[in-house]
Amino acid sequence: MRVLPNDRRITNYLRQSGRTQLTPRQQRRVEHKQARIERLTGQRPQARGPGR
């Protein structure tokens, strides 16, 4: 499992789209990916208990 910081992803998004700002969808995707990485590395508690 490799854990990448997502700043590279952000700069890629910006370069592809030619915008100065991420779209809300991209922003959510980046945040979601970051949260998942934090959960995997144990830096953040589980969002929901098992079996719910």
Short mmCIF file of C-alpha atoms in Angstrom, two decimals, residues 21-50:
data_model
loop_
_atom_site.label_atom_id
_atom_site.label_comp_id
_atom_site.label_asym_id
_atom_site.label_seq_id
_atom_site.Cartn_x
_atom_site.Cartn_y
_atom_site.Cartn_z
CA GLN A 21 -9.47 26.66 -8.02
CA LEU A 22 -10.60 23.05 -7.71
CA THR A 23 -14.20 22.30 -8.55
CA PRO A 24 -16.31 21.31 -5.53
CA ARG A 25 -16.40 17.73 -6.80
CA GLN A 26 -12.63 17.55 -7.05
CA GLN A 27 -12.29 19.14 -3.62
CA ARG A 28 -14.59 16.52 -2.09
CA ARG A 29 -12.73 13.74 -3.86
CA VAL A 30 -9.40 14.96 -2.54
CA GLU A 31 -10.77 15.29 1.00
CA HIS A 32 -12.36 11.86 0.82
CA LYS A 33 -9.15 10.28 -0.39
CA GLN A 34 -7.21 12.01 2.38
CA ALA A 35 -9.70 10.84 5.03
CA ARG A 36 -9.45 7.27 3.75
CA ILE A 37 -5.66 7.37 3.91
CA GLU A 38 -5.81 8.73 7.45
CA ARG A 39 -8.18 5.94 8.48
CA LEU A 40 -5.90 3.34 6.92
CA THR A 41 -2.86 4.68 8.73
CA GLY A 42 -4.79 4.89 12.00
CA GLN A 43 -4.55 8.66 12.37
CA ARG A 44 -8.31 9.04 12.34
CA PRO A 45 -10.97 6.97 14.13
CA GLN A 46 -13.37 4.87 12.10
CA ALA A 47 -16.25 6.86 10.71
CA ARG A 48 -18.79 4.12 11.54
CA GLY A 49 -18.69 1.03 13.67
CA PRO A 50 -18.66 -2.36 11.94
#
